[in-house]
Amino acid sequence: MADPMRIRANMTGDKVEVKVLMAHEMETGLRRDAGGNAIPAHFIRNVSVTYGGKTVLSAQWGTSVSRNPFLHFRFNGGKPGEKVMITWLDNKGEKRTDEAVIAGGG
Amino acid sequence: MRIDRVLAGVLAATLPCLSPAQQDTQKEIERYRQMLQESNPAELYEARGEELWKTRRGPRNASLERCDLGLGPGVVKGAYVRLPRYFADTGRVQDLESRLATCMVTLQGFTPEEARRKPFSGTGAPMITTDPFSGVGQRSVMTDLVAWIASESRGMTIAPSVSHPKERLAYQAGERLFYYRAGPYDFGCVTCHGEEGKRIRLQNLPKMTNAKDAQRAFGTWPGYRVSEGELRSMQWRMWECVRQMRFPELEFASDASIALITYLAKQAEGGTFDAPAIKR
C-alpha cells in the first residue's frame, strides 16, 4: 500500500489553490542496481482530481516526472469546507486516492 | 550575417548587466530554495517517521514512545537542537541516530546490529550503491524517524550541551578530526570547510569555523537531496564527507562520527534550526 499524499487546498481569491505531494518511486526503468540488473519501471500513469463529482484536472504522466512528485494547480468554482479528491494510478496497477477539505485561506 | 550583428548588439547591451546579475545569483538561488521548500518531499518522510515512532516493532513488540532523547522519556519536541549530549544510562555522548539505535535495543529488543543495520535510505544515486547500508527501493526506518524528530525542532535555537566532561571530550575530539588531514589526497574537513567563499561546482561550501555558515549548514540537515531522491541525515552527511575524502569508512553511530557532529553542533550554537530542508 502506497503512502498517503499530502494535500493542501486553500481558497485564493475565488479560486482553489491545491498543492499535492505524492510518495512514489517514479522509476524510469533505465537505471541499474549494484548487480547490473535493470530496475523495472514503476511510475504514475494517470492523475485525476475531482471536485463535487466533476473532474477538474486529469493528467497523463510518464517517467520524466521526478520521484515524490509535487503538483500545484488552481481551479474555479470551489467552495471552502468542500472536498477535493485526488487519485493516481501507476503502471503496475497500484492506485491511491486521498482527499482534503478546502480551507478558507486569503 | 545580419543575425550575427543583431546578436552582437544584444550581447553588448546585456554585458554590462552581467555583473549585477552575478551578484543576484545568490539571491535567486535563495528564491529557488524557498520555492522548493513548499514542495519538500521530506514531509513524506516526516509523516512516516511519526507513525514509526508509535508503531510496535521488534522482539518486544514495543513502540519508541518511551525513548529518552535527552529531555525525558517520550519528549520529542525540541530534542534535536539539544543533541548530541551525554546520556548517563549508556555512559556515552550520543547524537540522535545513535540514541535511536539505543532505544531500538533497550525498548524494542533488537540486537545492536539490527538497530544499525540500515541507517540510510536506499534509493540513492547509482554512485552510492557500494554503500553497504543501501539497496535499491529500500527505506530506512532510522531515516524516517530522524526526519520527524528533526522536524519537531523546526524554528528552535541550536543549543547543544557541552558541560559534561565527556561532552567536552567529544567536542575536542571532533575539533581534532575536523582539522586532521590524511589519506591519499592529504585531505581533511578543513580543506573544504576552513575558508570563506569556497565552492564545489555551484555548491557553496560553508566555513565551519564561521558561526553564520555553521548555523546555516547544521540548521538545514537532515535534508532531502533532490539529486538522489532521498532524505539524508547528519550521520549520512559525515559518512559521505569522509568517503569523499578517501578516508576509511566512517562507522555509523561511531564515537568519531558523534564527535564530529558535536563539534559542528557547537559551532552552530545560537542558530535557528530549519530542517529537514531541501538540498540540490
Tab-separated table of C-alpha atoms in Angstrom:
chain	number	residue	atom	x	y	z
A	1	MET	CA	0.000	0.000	0.000
A	2	ALA	CA	1.397	3.331	-1.044
A	3	ASP	CA	1.909	6.104	1.470
A	4	PRO	CA	-0.755	8.809	1.693
A	5	MET	CA	-0.457	12.030	-0.275
A	6	ARG	CA	-0.022	15.323	1.481
A	7	ILE	CA	-2.645	17.707	0.171
A	8	ARG	CA	-3.133	21.394	0.859
A	9	ALA	CA	-6.199	23.071	-0.598
A	10	ASN	CA	-6.831	26.746	0.067
A	11	MET	CA	-9.077	29.451	-1.338
A	12	THR	CA	-7.036	32.164	-3.033
A	13	GLY	CA	-9.482	34.809	-4.151
A	14	ASP	CA	-12.252	32.953	-5.973
A	15	LYS	CA	-10.019	30.060	-6.954
A	16	VAL	CA	-8.985	26.957	-5.092
A	17	GLU	CA	-5.231	26.515	-4.923
A	18	VAL	CA	-4.185	22.892	-4.492
A	19	LYS	CA	-0.720	21.590	-3.627
A	20	VAL	CA	-0.166	17.853	-3.625
A	21	LEU	CA	2.886	15.882	-2.647
A	22	MET	CA	2.780	12.235	-3.707
A	23	ALA	CA	5.011	9.486	-2.373
A	24	HIS	CA	6.107	7.439	-5.355
A	25	GLU	CA	9.331	5.838	-6.586
A	26	MET	CA	8.846	7.007	-10.205
A	27	GLU	CA	11.434	4.534	-11.501
A	28	THR	CA	12.210	5.099	-15.159
A	29	GLY	CA	13.239	1.549	-15.942
A	30	LEU	CA	16.576	2.813	-17.239
A	31	ARG	CA	18.567	2.529	-14.043
A	32	ARG	CA	20.539	-0.490	-12.947
A	33	ASP	CA	21.171	-1.789	-9.456
A	34	ALA	CA	24.545	-2.688	-7.935
A	35	GLY	CA	24.361	-6.118	-9.576
A	36	GLY	CA	23.907	-4.617	-13.040
A	37	ASN	CA	20.278	-5.680	-13.341
A	38	ALA	CA	17.760	-3.214	-14.739
A	39	ILE	CA	15.402	-1.784	-12.144
A	40	PRO	CA	11.889	-2.240	-13.523
A	41	ALA	CA	9.938	0.861	-14.438
A	42	HIS	CA	7.416	1.945	-11.840
A	43	PHE	CA	5.709	5.270	-12.339
A	44	ILE	CA	2.415	7.111	-12.073
A	45	ARG	CA	0.460	6.989	-15.334
A	46	ASN	CA	-2.705	8.894	-14.562
A	47	VAL	CA	-3.652	11.586	-12.101
A	48	SER	CA	-7.183	12.816	-11.717
A	49	VAL	CA	-8.695	15.387	-9.421
A	50	THR	CA	-12.408	15.579	-8.796
A	51	TYR	CA	-14.497	18.160	-7.022
A	52	GLY	CA	-18.203	17.640	-6.415
A	53	GLY	CA	-18.226	14.628	-8.729
A	54	LYS	CA	-16.688	16.595	-11.585
A	55	THR	CA	-13.171	16.121	-12.914
A	56	VAL	CA	-11.231	19.376	-12.557
A	57	LEU	CA	-7.842	18.019	-13.580
A	58	SER	CA	-6.770	14.970	-15.499
A	59	ALA	CA	-3.146	14.243	-16.357
A	60	GLN	CA	-1.133	11.582	-18.111
A	61	TRP	CA	2.311	11.219	-16.674
A	62	GLY	CA	5.439	9.374	-17.668
A	63	THR	CA	8.921	8.608	-16.459
A	64	SER	CA	10.166	12.167	-16.812
A	65	VAL	CA	8.309	13.217	-13.678
A	66	SER	CA	10.522	13.206	-10.596
A	67	ARG	CA	10.376	10.871	-7.630
A	68	ASN	CA	7.899	12.021	-4.958
A	69	PRO	CA	6.123	14.358	-7.387
A	70	PHE	CA	4.699	17.718	-6.403
A	71	LEU	CA	1.621	19.021	-8.196
A	72	HIS	CA	0.381	22.587	-7.865
A	73	PHE	CA	-2.713	23.929	-9.653
A	74	ARG	CA	-5.771	26.144	-9.274
A	75	PHE	CA	-9.361	25.609	-10.309
A	76	ASN	CA	-12.538	27.657	-10.407
A	77	GLY	CA	-15.839	27.093	-8.696
A	78	GLY	CA	-14.652	25.510	-5.435
A	79	LYS	CA	-16.002	26.431	-2.005
A	80	PRO	CA	-14.396	26.291	1.438
A	81	GLY	CA	-15.412	23.299	3.513
A	82	GLU	CA	-15.933	21.117	0.444
A	83	LYS	CA	-13.637	18.242	-0.533
A	84	VAL	CA	-11.236	17.670	-3.401
A	85	MET	CA	-10.355	14.090	-4.254
A	86	ILE	CA	-7.099	13.113	-5.884
A	87	THR	CA	-6.323	9.740	-7.410
A	88	TRP	CA	-3.222	8.381	-9.036
A	89	LEU	CA	-2.832	5.148	-10.909
A	90	ASP	CA	0.576	3.690	-11.771
A	91	ASN	CA	1.877	1.315	-14.417
A	92	LYS	CA	1.685	-1.658	-12.042
A	93	GLY	CA	-1.992	-1.009	-11.465
A	94	GLU	CA	-1.465	0.355	-7.964
A	95	LYS	CA	-3.848	3.107	-7.053
A	96	ARG	CA	-4.156	5.628	-4.292
A	97	THR	CA	-6.928	8.105	-3.521
A	98	ASP	CA	-6.778	10.856	-0.935
A	99	GLU	CA	-8.987	13.795	-0.196
A	100	ALA	CA	-8.699	17.151	1.511
A	101	VAL	CA	-11.113	19.765	2.757
A	102	ILE	CA	-10.709	23.192	1.178
A	103	ALA	CA	-9.614	25.723	3.781
A	104	GLY	CA	-10.759	29.343	3.843
A	105	GLY	CA	-7.390	30.955	3.203
A	106	GLY	CA	-6.913	34.505	1.956
B	1	MET	CA	25.437	37.918	-41.026
B	2	ARG	CA	22.646	40.192	-40.027
B	3	ILE	CA	21.657	37.865	-37.243
B	4	ASP	CA	25.260	37.857	-36.043
B	5	ARG	CA	25.266	41.628	-35.914
B	6	VAL	CA	21.952	41.715	-34.066
B	7	LEU	CA	23.277	39.118	-31.638
B	8	ALA	CA	26.438	41.104	-31.099
B	9	GLY	CA	24.305	44.146	-30.362
B	10	VAL	CA	22.183	42.223	-27.912
B	11	LEU	CA	25.280	40.831	-26.231
B	12	ALA	CA	26.846	44.260	-25.945
B	13	ALA	CA	23.641	45.571	-24.421
B	14	THR	CA	23.403	42.759	-21.884
B	15	LEU	CA	27.068	42.557	-20.941
B	16	PRO	CA	27.096	45.491	-18.533
B	17	CYS	CA	24.172	43.854	-16.747
B	18	LEU	CA	26.065	40.619	-16.161
B	19	SER	CA	27.953	41.758	-13.131
B	20	PRO	CA	24.950	42.772	-11.001
B	21	ALA	CA	23.223	39.681	-12.328
B	22	GLN	CA	26.025	37.559	-10.933
B	23	GLN	CA	25.661	39.321	-7.627
B	24	ASP	CA	21.974	38.494	-7.727
B	25	THR	CA	22.664	34.830	-8.420
B	26	GLN	CA	22.858	34.003	-4.744
B	27	LYS	CA	19.545	35.782	-4.164
B	28	GLU	CA	17.928	33.903	-6.997
B	29	ILE	CA	19.219	30.612	-5.617
B	30	GLU	CA	17.640	31.608	-2.299
B	31	ARG	CA	14.328	32.270	-4.032
B	32	TYR	CA	14.577	28.926	-5.792
B	33	ARG	CA	15.231	27.181	-2.490
B	34	GLN	CA	12.178	28.813	-0.972
B	35	MET	CA	10.006	27.664	-3.844
B	36	LEU	CA	11.382	24.156	-3.434
B	37	GLN	CA	10.741	24.205	0.304
B	38	GLU	CA	6.996	24.263	-0.393
B	39	SER	CA	7.283	21.031	-2.285
B	40	ASN	CA	9.801	19.390	0.027
B	41	PRO	CA	9.229	15.617	-0.020
B	42	ALA	CA	10.823	15.494	3.437
B	43	GLU	CA	7.248	15.901	4.601
B	44	LEU	CA	6.502	12.387	3.397
B	45	TYR	CA	9.380	11.027	5.485
B	46	GLU	CA	8.251	13.046	8.493
B	47	ALA	CA	4.770	11.546	8.268
B	48	ARG	CA	6.198	8.019	8.106
B	49	GLY	CA	8.576	8.757	10.970
B	50	GLU	CA	5.767	9.908	13.220
B	51	GLU	CA	3.923	6.661	12.504
B	52	LEU	CA	7.039	4.577	13.137
B	53	TRP	CA	7.625	6.249	16.498
B	54	LYS	CA	4.251	4.915	17.639
B	55	THR	CA	4.475	1.564	15.871
B	56	ARG	CA	5.115	-1.546	17.936
B	57	ARG	CA	8.141	-3.266	16.473
B	58	GLY	CA	10.883	-5.719	17.354
B	59	PRO	CA	11.034	-8.838	19.533
B	60	ARG	CA	9.392	-6.976	22.426
B	61	ASN	CA	6.636	-5.584	20.242
B	62	ALA	CA	7.114	-2.132	21.726
B	63	SER	CA	6.962	1.387	20.331
B	64	LEU	CA	9.605	4.061	20.809
B	65	GLU	CA	7.211	6.340	22.666
B	66	ARG	CA	9.164	5.970	25.915
B	67	CYS	CA	12.530	6.643	24.271
B	68	ASP	CA	14.517	9.302	26.120
B	69	LEU	CA	16.148	11.663	23.632
B	70	GLY	CA	17.587	13.798	26.406
B	71	LEU	CA	14.578	15.781	27.556
B	72	GLY	CA	12.866	12.885	29.305
B	73	PRO	CA	11.111	9.724	28.089
B	74	GLY	CA	8.958	10.409	25.062
B	75	VAL	CA	9.802	14.108	24.708
B	76	VAL	CA	10.447	14.783	21.032
B	77	LYS	CA	9.676	18.478	20.772
B	78	GLY	CA	12.957	20.377	20.802
B	79	ALA	CA	15.068	17.248	21.346
B	80	TYR	CA	17.092	17.574	18.150
B	81	VAL	CA	18.521	21.031	18.832
B	82	ARG	CA	19.845	19.855	22.226
B	83	LEU	CA	21.796	16.934	20.777
B	84	PRO	CA	24.424	15.496	20.866
B	85	ARG	CA	24.594	15.178	24.637
B	86	TYR	CA	25.792	12.867	27.372
B	87	PHE	CA	23.446	10.067	28.435
B	88	ALA	CA	24.037	8.572	31.866
B	89	ASP	CA	22.395	5.225	31.037
B	90	THR	CA	24.834	4.443	28.218
B	91	GLY	CA	27.732	6.491	29.607
B	92	ARG	CA	28.243	7.963	26.142
B	93	VAL	CA	27.749	11.180	24.256
B	94	GLN	CA	25.110	10.398	21.646
B	95	ASP	CA	23.585	12.091	18.662
B	96	LEU	CA	20.002	11.447	17.596
B	97	GLU	CA	20.772	8.453	15.433
B	98	SER	CA	22.945	6.583	17.920
B	99	ARG	CA	20.339	7.348	20.588
B	100	LEU	CA	17.560	5.923	18.446
B	101	ALA	CA	19.677	2.808	17.918
B	102	THR	CA	19.991	2.533	21.723
B	103	CYS	CA	16.217	2.811	22.145
B	104	MET	CA	15.602	0.199	19.462
B	105	VAL	CA	17.760	-2.143	21.548
B	106	THR	CA	16.533	-1.285	25.058
B	107	LEU	CA	12.831	-0.764	24.291
B	108	GLN	CA	12.145	-2.880	21.230
B	109	GLY	CA	14.622	-5.674	21.870
B	110	PHE	CA	16.552	-5.505	18.624
B	111	THR	CA	20.204	-6.521	18.695
B	112	PRO	CA	22.644	-3.599	18.301
B	113	GLU	CA	23.496	-4.949	14.840
B	114	GLU	CA	19.846	-4.995	13.802
B	115	ALA	CA	19.306	-1.470	15.105
B	116	ARG	CA	22.160	-0.160	12.990
B	117	ARG	CA	21.723	-2.403	10.005
B	118	LYS	CA	20.078	0.028	7.637
B	119	PRO	CA	20.598	3.549	8.832
B	120	PHE	CA	20.340	5.301	5.486
B	121	SER	CA	17.588	5.251	2.884
B	122	GLY	CA	18.380	3.046	-0.025
B	123	THR	CA	17.187	4.580	-3.236
B	124	GLY	CA	20.073	6.880	-3.927
B	125	ALA	CA	22.090	7.850	-6.939
B	126	PRO	CA	23.845	4.847	-8.504
B	127	MET	CA	27.199	6.097	-7.233
B	128	ILE	CA	26.324	5.231	-3.664
B	129	THR	CA	25.167	1.686	-4.295
B	130	THR	CA	28.500	0.472	-2.938
B	131	ASP	CA	27.248	1.743	0.418
B	132	PRO	CA	26.795	-1.400	2.485
B	133	PHE	CA	23.637	0.006	4.069
B	134	SER	CA	21.787	0.557	0.804
B	135	GLY	CA	19.680	-1.379	-1.559
B	136	VAL	CA	17.518	-0.018	-4.300
B	137	GLY	CA	13.951	0.616	-3.264
B	138	GLN	CA	14.549	0.038	0.416
B	139	ARG	CA	13.574	2.523	3.037
B	140	SER	CA	15.330	3.189	6.274
B	141	VAL	CA	13.331	3.257	9.495
B	142	MET	CA	16.129	5.289	11.025
B	143	THR	CA	15.933	7.968	8.332
B	144	ASP	CA	12.158	8.283	8.614
B	145	LEU	CA	12.383	8.651	12.397
B	146	VAL	CA	15.158	11.229	12.077
B	147	ALA	CA	13.059	13.265	9.631
B	148	TRP	CA	10.135	13.504	12.025
B	149	ILE	CA	12.152	14.109	15.181
B	150	ALA	CA	14.206	16.831	13.481
B	151	SER	CA	11.035	18.478	12.174
B	152	GLU	CA	9.820	18.737	15.768
B	153	SER	CA	12.662	21.197	16.437
B	154	ARG	CA	11.939	23.463	13.491
B	155	GLY	CA	12.284	27.154	14.350
B	156	MET	CA	14.129	26.449	17.615
B	157	THR	CA	17.581	27.613	18.626
B	158	ILE	CA	20.505	25.214	18.255
B	159	ALA	CA	21.755	24.693	21.808
B	160	PRO	CA	23.888	21.558	22.225
B	161	SER	CA	25.168	20.706	25.660
B	162	VAL	CA	28.929	20.855	26.286
B	163	SER	CA	29.102	20.962	30.067
B	164	HIS	CA	29.722	17.310	30.942
B	165	PRO	CA	33.401	16.261	30.732
B	166	LYS	CA	32.513	13.602	28.155
B	167	GLU	CA	30.720	16.206	26.058
B	168	ARG	CA	33.795	18.401	26.168
B	169	LEU	CA	35.925	15.431	25.232
B	170	ALA	CA	33.660	14.693	22.251
B	171	TYR	CA	33.873	18.329	21.210
B	172	GLN	CA	37.664	18.318	21.397
B	173	ALA	CA	37.895	15.037	19.518
B	174	GLY	CA	35.573	16.446	16.880
B	175	GLU	CA	37.714	19.531	16.522
B	176	ARG	CA	40.825	17.371	16.114
B	177	LEU	CA	39.081	15.291	13.473
B	178	PHE	CA	37.918	18.406	11.666
B	179	TYR	CA	41.499	19.640	11.274
B	180	TYR	CA	43.028	16.199	10.714
B	181	ARG	CA	44.479	15.786	7.234
B	182	ALA	CA	45.269	12.363	5.882
B	183	GLY	CA	44.578	9.837	3.166
B	184	PRO	CA	45.759	9.599	-0.440
B	185	TYR	CA	44.735	13.226	-1.115
B	186	ASP	CA	46.083	14.619	2.170
B	187	PHE	CA	42.577	15.851	2.746
B	188	GLY	CA	40.624	16.921	5.802
B	189	CYS	CA	37.269	18.529	6.577
B	190	VAL	CA	39.148	21.788	6.893
B	191	THR	CA	40.357	21.595	3.275
B	192	CYS	CA	36.864	22.436	2.039
B	193	HIS	CA	35.300	23.973	5.111
B	194	GLY	CA	38.068	26.147	6.515
B	195	GLU	CA	37.942	29.103	4.143
B	196	GLU	CA	35.347	31.597	3.140
B	197	GLY	CA	33.723	31.632	-0.309
B	198	LYS	CA	34.801	28.181	-1.498
B	199	ARG	CA	32.616	26.016	-3.622
B	200	ILE	CA	32.465	22.710	-5.470
B	201	ARG	CA	30.946	23.415	-8.858
B	202	LEU	CA	27.920	25.533	-7.862
B	203	GLN	CA	27.651	24.390	-4.263
B	204	ASN	CA	28.838	26.949	-1.775
B	205	LEU	CA	30.899	25.369	0.940
B	206	PRO	CA	30.204	26.587	4.439
B	207	LYS	CA	33.189	27.646	6.537
B	208	MET	CA	32.501	25.691	9.687
B	209	THR	CA	34.553	27.948	11.934
B	210	ASN	CA	32.327	30.861	10.944
B	211	ALA	CA	29.191	30.865	13.127
B	212	LYS	CA	26.833	32.079	10.415
B	213	ASP	CA	27.949	29.448	7.903
B	214	ALA	CA	27.915	26.697	10.504
B	215	GLN	CA	24.454	27.670	11.733
B	216	ARG	CA	23.097	27.539	8.244
B	217	ALA	CA	24.760	24.219	7.450
B	218	PHE	CA	23.894	22.461	10.693
B	219	GLY	CA	20.443	24.036	10.738
B	220	THR	CA	19.494	22.599	7.347
B	221	TRP	CA	20.468	18.947	7.875
B	222	PRO	CA	18.806	16.480	7.670
B	223	GLY	CA	17.785	17.366	4.150
B	224	TYR	CA	16.016	15.933	1.160
B	225	ARG	CA	18.537	15.551	-1.645
B	226	VAL	CA	16.720	16.214	-4.899
B	227	SER	CA	19.536	14.691	-6.959
B	228	GLU	CA	19.297	11.425	-5.029
B	229	GLY	CA	15.591	11.478	-4.326
B	230	GLU	CA	16.320	10.652	-0.712
B	231	LEU	CA	16.289	12.171	2.714
B	232	ARG	CA	19.773	12.306	4.182
B	233	SER	CA	20.648	12.522	7.861
B	234	MET	CA	23.564	14.107	9.701
B	235	GLN	CA	25.254	10.715	10.117
B	236	TRP	CA	24.994	10.221	6.377
B	237	ARG	CA	26.450	13.706	5.806
B	238	MET	CA	29.507	12.785	7.892
B	239	TRP	CA	29.779	9.341	6.302
B	240	GLU	CA	29.638	10.827	2.792
B	241	CYS	CA	32.180	13.589	3.505
B	242	VAL	CA	34.584	11.025	4.934
B	243	ARG	CA	34.088	8.821	1.895
B	244	GLN	CA	34.746	11.746	-0.442
B	245	MET	CA	37.988	12.440	1.408
B	246	ARG	CA	39.032	8.812	0.666
B	247	PHE	CA	39.288	8.050	4.371
B	248	PRO	CA	38.485	4.616	5.781
B	249	GLU	CA	34.736	4.203	6.121
B	250	LEU	CA	33.173	6.126	8.967
B	251	GLU	CA	31.220	3.650	11.039
B	252	PHE	CA	27.585	4.550	11.605
B	253	ALA	CA	26.962	5.963	15.102
B	254	SER	CA	30.647	5.569	15.991
B	255	ASP	CA	32.324	7.807	18.576
B	256	ALA	CA	34.211	9.515	15.753
B	257	SER	CA	31.003	10.394	13.897
B	258	ILE	CA	29.376	11.680	17.082
B	259	ALA	CA	32.471	13.717	17.959
B	260	LEU	CA	32.342	15.427	14.563
B	261	ILE	CA	28.638	16.166	14.942
B	262	THR	CA	29.223	17.500	18.462
B	263	TYR	CA	31.886	19.849	17.146
B	264	LEU	CA	29.658	21.088	14.317
B	265	ALA	CA	26.631	21.496	16.583
B	266	LYS	CA	28.696	23.622	18.944
B	267	GLN	CA	29.951	25.743	16.038
B	268	ALA	CA	26.333	26.309	15.038
B	269	GLU	CA	25.183	27.214	18.550
B	270	GLY	CA	22.639	30.024	18.590
B	271	GLY	CA	21.439	29.417	15.041
B	272	THR	CA	17.858	28.708	14.101
B	273	PHE	CA	17.092	25.124	13.211
B	274	ASP	CA	15.216	24.811	9.930
B	275	ALA	CA	15.299	21.190	8.858
B	276	PRO	CA	14.556	18.838	7.209
B	277	ALA	CA	15.499	21.205	4.421
B	278	ILE	CA	15.664	20.607	0.706
B	279	LYS	CA	19.036	20.252	-0.966
B	280	ARG	CA	20.224	20.266	-4.564
